[in-house]
Short mmCIF file of C-alpha atoms and ligand atoms in Angstrom, two decimals:
data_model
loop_
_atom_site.label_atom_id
_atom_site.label_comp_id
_atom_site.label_asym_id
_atom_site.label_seq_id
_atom_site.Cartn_x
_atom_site.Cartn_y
_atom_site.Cartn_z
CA UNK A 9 23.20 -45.01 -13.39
CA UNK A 10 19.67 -43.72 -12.35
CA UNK A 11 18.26 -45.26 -15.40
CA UNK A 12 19.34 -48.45 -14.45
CA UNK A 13 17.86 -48.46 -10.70
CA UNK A 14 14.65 -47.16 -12.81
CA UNK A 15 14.83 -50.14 -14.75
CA UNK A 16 15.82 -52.24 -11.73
CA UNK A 17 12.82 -51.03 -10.27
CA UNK A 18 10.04 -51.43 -12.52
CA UNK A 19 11.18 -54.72 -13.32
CA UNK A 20 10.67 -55.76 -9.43
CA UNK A 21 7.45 -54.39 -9.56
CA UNK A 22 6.36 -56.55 -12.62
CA UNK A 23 7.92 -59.66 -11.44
CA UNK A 24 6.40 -58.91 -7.66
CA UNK A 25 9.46 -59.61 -6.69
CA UNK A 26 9.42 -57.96 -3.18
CA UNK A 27 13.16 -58.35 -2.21
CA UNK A 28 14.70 -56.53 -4.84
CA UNK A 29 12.17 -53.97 -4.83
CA UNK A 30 13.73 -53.41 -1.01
CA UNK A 31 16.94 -53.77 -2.32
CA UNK A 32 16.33 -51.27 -5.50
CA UNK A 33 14.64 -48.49 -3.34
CA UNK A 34 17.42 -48.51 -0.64
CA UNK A 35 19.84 -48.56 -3.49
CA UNK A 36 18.67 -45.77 -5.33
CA UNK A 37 18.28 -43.48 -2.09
CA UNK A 38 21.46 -44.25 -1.32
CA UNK A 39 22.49 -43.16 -4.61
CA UNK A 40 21.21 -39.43 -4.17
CA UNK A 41 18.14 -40.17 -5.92
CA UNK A 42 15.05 -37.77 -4.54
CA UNK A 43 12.47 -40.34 -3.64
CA UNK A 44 9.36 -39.37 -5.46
CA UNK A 45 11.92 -39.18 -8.47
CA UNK A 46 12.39 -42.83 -7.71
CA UNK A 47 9.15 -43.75 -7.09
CA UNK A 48 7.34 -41.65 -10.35
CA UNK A 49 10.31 -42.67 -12.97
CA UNK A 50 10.65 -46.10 -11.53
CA UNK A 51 8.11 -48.04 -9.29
CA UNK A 52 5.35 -46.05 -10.38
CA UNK A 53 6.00 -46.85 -14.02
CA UNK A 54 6.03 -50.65 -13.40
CA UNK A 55 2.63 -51.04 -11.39
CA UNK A 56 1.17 -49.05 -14.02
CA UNK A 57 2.59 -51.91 -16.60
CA UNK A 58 1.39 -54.14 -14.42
CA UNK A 59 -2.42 -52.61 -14.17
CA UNK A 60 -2.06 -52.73 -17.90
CA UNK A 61 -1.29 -56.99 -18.05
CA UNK A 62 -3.99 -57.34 -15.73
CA UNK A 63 -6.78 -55.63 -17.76
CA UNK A 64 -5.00 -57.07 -20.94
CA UNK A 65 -5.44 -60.62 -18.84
CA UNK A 66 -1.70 -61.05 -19.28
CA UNK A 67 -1.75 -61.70 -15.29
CA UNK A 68 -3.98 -62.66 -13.30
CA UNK A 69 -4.87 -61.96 -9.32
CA UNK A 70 -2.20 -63.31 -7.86
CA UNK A 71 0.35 -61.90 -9.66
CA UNK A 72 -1.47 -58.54 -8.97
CA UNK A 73 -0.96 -59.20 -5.42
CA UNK A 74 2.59 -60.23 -5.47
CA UNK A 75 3.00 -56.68 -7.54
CA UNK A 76 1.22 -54.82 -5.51
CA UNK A 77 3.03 -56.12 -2.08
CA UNK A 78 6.17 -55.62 -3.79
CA UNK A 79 4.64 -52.20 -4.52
CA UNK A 80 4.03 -51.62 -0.51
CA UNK A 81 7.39 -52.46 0.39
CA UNK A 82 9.18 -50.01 -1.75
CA UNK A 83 6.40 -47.38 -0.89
CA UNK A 84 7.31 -47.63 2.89
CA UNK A 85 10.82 -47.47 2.30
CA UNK A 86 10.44 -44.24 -0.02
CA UNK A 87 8.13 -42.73 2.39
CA UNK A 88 10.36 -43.07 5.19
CA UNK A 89 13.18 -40.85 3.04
CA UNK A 90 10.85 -38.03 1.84
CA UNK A 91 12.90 -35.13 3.58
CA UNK A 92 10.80 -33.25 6.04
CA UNK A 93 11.28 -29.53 4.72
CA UNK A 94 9.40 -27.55 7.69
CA UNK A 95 8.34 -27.87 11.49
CA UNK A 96 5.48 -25.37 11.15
CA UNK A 97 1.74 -26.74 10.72
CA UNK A 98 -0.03 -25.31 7.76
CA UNK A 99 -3.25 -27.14 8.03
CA UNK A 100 -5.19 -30.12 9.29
CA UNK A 101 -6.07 -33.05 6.83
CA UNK A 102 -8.29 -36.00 6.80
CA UNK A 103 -7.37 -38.45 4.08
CA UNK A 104 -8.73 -41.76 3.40
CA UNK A 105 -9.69 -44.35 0.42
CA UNK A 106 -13.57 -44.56 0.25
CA UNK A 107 -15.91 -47.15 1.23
CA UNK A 108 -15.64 -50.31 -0.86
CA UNK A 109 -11.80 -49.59 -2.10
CA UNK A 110 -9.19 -51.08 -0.92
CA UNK A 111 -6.85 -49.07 -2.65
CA UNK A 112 -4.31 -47.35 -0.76
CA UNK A 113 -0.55 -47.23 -2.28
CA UNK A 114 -0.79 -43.92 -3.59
CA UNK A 115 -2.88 -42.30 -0.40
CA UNK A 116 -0.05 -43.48 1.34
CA UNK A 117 2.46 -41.58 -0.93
CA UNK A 118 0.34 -38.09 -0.53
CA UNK A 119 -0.37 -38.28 3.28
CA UNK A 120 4.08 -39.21 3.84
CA UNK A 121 4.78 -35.97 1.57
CA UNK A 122 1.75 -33.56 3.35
CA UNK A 123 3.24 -34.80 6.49
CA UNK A 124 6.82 -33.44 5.06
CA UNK A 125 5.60 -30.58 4.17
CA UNK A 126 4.15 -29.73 7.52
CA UNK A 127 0.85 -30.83 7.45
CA UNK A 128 -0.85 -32.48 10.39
CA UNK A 129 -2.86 -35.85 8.66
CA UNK A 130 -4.45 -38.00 10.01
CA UNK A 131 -4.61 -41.07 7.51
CA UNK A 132 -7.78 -43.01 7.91
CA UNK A 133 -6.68 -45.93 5.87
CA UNK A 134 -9.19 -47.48 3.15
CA UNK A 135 -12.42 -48.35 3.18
CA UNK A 136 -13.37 -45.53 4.87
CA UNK A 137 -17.37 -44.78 4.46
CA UNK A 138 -18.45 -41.10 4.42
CA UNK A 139 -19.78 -41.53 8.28
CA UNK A 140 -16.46 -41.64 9.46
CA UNK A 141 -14.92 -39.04 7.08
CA UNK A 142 -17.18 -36.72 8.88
CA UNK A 143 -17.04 -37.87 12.24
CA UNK A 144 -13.10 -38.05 12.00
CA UNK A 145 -12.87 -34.44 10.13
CA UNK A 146 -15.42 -32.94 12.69
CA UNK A 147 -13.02 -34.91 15.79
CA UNK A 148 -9.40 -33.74 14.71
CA UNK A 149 -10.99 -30.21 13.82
CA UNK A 150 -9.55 -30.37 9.90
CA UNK A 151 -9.20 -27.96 7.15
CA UNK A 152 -9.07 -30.34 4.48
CA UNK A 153 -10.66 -33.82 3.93
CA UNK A 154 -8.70 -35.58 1.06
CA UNK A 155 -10.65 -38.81 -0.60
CA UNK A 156 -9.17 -41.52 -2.98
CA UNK A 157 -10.24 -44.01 -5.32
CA UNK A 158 -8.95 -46.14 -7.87
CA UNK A 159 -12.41 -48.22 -8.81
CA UNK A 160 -14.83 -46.47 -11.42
CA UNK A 161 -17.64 -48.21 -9.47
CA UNK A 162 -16.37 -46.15 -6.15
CA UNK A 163 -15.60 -42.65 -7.50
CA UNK A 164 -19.79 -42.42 -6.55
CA UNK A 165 -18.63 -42.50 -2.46
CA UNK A 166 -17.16 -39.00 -3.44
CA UNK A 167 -19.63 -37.36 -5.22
CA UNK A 168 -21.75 -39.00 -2.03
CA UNK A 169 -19.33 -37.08 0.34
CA UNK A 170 -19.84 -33.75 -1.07
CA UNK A 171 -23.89 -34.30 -1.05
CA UNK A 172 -23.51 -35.27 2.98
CA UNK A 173 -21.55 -33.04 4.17
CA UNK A 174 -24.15 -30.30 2.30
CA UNK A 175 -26.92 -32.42 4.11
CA UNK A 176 -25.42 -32.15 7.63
CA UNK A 177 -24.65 -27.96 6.76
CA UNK A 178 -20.85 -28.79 7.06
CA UNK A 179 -19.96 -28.01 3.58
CA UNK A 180 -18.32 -24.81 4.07
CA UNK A 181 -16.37 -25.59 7.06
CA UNK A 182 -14.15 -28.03 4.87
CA UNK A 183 -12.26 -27.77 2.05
CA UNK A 184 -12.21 -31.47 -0.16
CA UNK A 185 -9.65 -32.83 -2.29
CA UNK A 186 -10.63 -35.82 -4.70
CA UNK A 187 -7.40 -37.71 -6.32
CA UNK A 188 -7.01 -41.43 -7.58
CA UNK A 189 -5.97 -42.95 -11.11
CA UNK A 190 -9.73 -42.25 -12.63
CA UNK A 191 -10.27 -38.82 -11.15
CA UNK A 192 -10.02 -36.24 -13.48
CA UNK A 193 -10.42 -32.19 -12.81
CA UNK A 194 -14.03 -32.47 -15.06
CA UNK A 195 -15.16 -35.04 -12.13
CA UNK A 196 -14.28 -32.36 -9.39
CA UNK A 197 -15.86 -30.09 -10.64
CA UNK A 198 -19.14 -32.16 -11.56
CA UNK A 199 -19.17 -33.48 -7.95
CA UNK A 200 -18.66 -29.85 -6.28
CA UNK A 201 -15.29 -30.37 -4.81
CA UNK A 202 -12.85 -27.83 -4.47
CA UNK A 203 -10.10 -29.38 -5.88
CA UNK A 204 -8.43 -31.96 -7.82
CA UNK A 205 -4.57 -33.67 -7.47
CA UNK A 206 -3.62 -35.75 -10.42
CA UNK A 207 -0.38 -36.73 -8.18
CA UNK A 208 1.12 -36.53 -4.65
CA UNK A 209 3.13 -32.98 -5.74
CA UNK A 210 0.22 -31.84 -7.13
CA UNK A 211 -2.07 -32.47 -4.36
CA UNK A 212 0.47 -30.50 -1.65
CA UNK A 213 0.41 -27.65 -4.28
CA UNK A 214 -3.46 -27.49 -4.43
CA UNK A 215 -3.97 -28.27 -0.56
CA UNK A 216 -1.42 -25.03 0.20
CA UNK A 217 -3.65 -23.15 -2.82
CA UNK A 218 -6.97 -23.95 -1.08
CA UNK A 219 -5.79 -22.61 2.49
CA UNK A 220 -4.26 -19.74 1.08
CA UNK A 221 -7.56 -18.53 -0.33
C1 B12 B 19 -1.90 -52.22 -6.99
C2 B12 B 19 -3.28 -52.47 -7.49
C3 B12 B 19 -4.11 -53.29 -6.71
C4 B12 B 19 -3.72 -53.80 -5.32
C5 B12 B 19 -3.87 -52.63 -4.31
C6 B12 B 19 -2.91 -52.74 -3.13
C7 B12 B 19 -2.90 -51.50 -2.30
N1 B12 B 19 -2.48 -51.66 -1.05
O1 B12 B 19 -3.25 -50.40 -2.73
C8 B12 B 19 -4.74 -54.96 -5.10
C9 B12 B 19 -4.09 -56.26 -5.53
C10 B12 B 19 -5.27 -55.12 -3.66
C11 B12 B 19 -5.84 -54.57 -6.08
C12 B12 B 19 -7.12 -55.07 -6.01
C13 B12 B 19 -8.09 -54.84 -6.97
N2 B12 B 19 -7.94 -54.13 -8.12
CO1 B12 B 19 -6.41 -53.03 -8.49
N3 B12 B 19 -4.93 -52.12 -9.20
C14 B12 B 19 -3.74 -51.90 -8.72
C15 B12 B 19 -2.92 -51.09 -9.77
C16 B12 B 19 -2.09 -52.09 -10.58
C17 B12 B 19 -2.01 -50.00 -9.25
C18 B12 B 19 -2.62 -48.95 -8.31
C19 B12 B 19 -1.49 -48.15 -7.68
O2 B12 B 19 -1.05 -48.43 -6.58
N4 B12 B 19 -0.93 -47.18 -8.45
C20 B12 B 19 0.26 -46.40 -8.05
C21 B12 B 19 -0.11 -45.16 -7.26
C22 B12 B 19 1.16 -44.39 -6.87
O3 B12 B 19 -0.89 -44.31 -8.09
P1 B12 B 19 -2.38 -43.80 -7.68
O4 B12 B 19 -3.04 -44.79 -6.82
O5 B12 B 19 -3.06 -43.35 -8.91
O6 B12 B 19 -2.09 -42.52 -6.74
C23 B12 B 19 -1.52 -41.30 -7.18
C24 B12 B 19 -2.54 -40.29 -7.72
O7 B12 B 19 -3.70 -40.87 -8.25
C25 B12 B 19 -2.79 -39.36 -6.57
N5 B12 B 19 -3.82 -39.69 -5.57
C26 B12 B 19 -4.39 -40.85 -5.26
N6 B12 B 19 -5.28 -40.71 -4.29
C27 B12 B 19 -5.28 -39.42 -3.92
C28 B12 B 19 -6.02 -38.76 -2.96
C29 B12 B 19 -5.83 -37.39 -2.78
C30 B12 B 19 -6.60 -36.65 -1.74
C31 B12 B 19 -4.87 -36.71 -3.59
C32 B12 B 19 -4.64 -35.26 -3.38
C33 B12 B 19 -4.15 -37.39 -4.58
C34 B12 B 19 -4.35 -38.74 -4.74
O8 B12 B 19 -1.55 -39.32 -5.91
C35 B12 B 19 -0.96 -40.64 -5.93
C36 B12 B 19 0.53 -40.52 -5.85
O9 B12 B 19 1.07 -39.82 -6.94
C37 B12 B 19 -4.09 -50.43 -10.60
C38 B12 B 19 -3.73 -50.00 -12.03
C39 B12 B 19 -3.39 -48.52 -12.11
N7 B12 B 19 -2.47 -48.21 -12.97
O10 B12 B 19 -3.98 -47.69 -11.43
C40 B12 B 19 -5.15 -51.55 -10.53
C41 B12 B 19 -6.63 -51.21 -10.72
C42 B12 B 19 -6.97 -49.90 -10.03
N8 B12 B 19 -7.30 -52.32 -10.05
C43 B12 B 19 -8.35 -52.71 -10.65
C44 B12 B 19 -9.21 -53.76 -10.21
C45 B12 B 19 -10.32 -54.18 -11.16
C46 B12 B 19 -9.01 -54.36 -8.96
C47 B12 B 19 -9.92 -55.45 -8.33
C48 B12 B 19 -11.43 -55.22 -8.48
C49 B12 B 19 -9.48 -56.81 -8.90
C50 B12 B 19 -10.34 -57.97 -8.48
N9 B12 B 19 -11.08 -58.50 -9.44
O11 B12 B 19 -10.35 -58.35 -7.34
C51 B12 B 19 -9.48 -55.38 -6.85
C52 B12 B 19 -10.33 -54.38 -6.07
C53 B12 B 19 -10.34 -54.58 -4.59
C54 B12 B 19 -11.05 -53.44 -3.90
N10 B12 B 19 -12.28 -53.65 -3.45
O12 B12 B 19 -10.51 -52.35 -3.83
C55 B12 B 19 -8.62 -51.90 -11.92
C56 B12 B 19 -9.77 -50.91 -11.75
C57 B12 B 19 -10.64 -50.82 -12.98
C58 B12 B 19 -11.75 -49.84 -12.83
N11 B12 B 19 -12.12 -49.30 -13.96
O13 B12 B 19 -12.27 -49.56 -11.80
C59 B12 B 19 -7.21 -51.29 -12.20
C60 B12 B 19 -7.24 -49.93 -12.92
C61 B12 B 19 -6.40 -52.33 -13.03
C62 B12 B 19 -6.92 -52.47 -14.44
N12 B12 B 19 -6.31 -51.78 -15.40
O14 B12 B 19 -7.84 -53.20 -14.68
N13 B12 B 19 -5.37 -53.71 -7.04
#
């Protein structure tokens, strides 16, 4: 049965069909299915298709948009299901999409599971230029400041990050996190952040890693 709410879902994604992307997530909670299992087996795997027809120039703008609203709708629904598994805080993070991205699906997906995992985040949406990373980390006293981008022609806003917060002496009061579809660990560690997240799991695991140590 899960395979076919998989299927169900991808196939919403690709046609941007937004009702029965509703329809599909709702379904497959309701079917026991964990949500990021649902999300990473079946929405995630159609807006990746559909990134593929778009750089293939099988579809065009539009239909990017359709997928990707389709894409939002079933992202808010699974968010809103991610099971909250403790009440204690274990750390303060700032997480936005850089300047000049607009980006924002899967920073949406980390900050709802940090928050279930007992993180306070504050989510400062997309677009976000390094100014206000800094002013917002400095203002909600964070541990972590958590930047994503899914444009080659951004990923430069992080490495910018890194070289401002060293500028204004605040680099060792913060741990960063880079993530985003064209991140890799090799880029983390040229930039000088402290870690890398190649997925929303991933990025909980490496945020708890970072304030252990
Ligand atoms: C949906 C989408 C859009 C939507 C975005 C809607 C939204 N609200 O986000 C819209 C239609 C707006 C859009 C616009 C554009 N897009 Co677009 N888009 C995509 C698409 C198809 C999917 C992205 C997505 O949501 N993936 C699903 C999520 C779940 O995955 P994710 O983002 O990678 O996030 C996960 C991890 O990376 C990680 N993660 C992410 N961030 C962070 C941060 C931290 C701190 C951590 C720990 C982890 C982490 O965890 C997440 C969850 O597991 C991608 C193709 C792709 N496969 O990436 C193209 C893609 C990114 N877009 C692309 C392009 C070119 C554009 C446009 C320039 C098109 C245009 N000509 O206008 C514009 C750019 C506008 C702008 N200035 O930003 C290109 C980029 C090419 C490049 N080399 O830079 C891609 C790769 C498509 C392609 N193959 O050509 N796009």
């Amino acid at each position: 049965m899960s395979n076919d709410i998989f299927a169900a879902a991808m196939d919403a994604i690709i046609k941007g069909d937004s009702q029965k992307a509703a329809d599909t997530a709702k379904r497959g909670l309701d079917e026991g299915i964990a949500p990021l299992e649902l999300m990473d087996k079946g929405f995630v795997p159609g807006i990746n298709e559909v990134g593929e027809l778009f750089e293939a120039g099988h579809i065009f703008i539009p239909g990017l948009v359709t997928s990707a609203a389709a894409m939002e709708k079933a992202t808010e629904i699974i968010n809103a299901a991610i099971p909250a598994e403790t009440e204690t805080v274990r750390g303060r993070v700032v997480i936005g999409t850089v300047e000049g991205d607009m980006h924002d699906i899967g920073k949406t997906i980390v900050v709802a599971l940090l928050k279930a995992n007992g993180f306070d985040v504050l989510d400062l949406g997309r677009d976000v230029t390094i100014g206000r990373f800094i002013e917002e980390a400095e203002k909600f006293s964070a541990d972590i400041i958590g930047s994503s981008t899914l444009l080659t022609t951004t990923m430069g806003v992080q490495k910018d990050l890194e070289e401002e917060l060293v500028k204004q002496g605040l680099r060792e009061k913060y741990k960063t996190v880079v993530g985003g579809a064209p991140v890799t660990q090799r880029w983390a560690d040229r930039i000088g952040a402290d870690a890398y997240a190649q997925d929303a799991n991933d990025g909980v695991k490496k945020i708890k890693n970072l304030l252990a140590g």
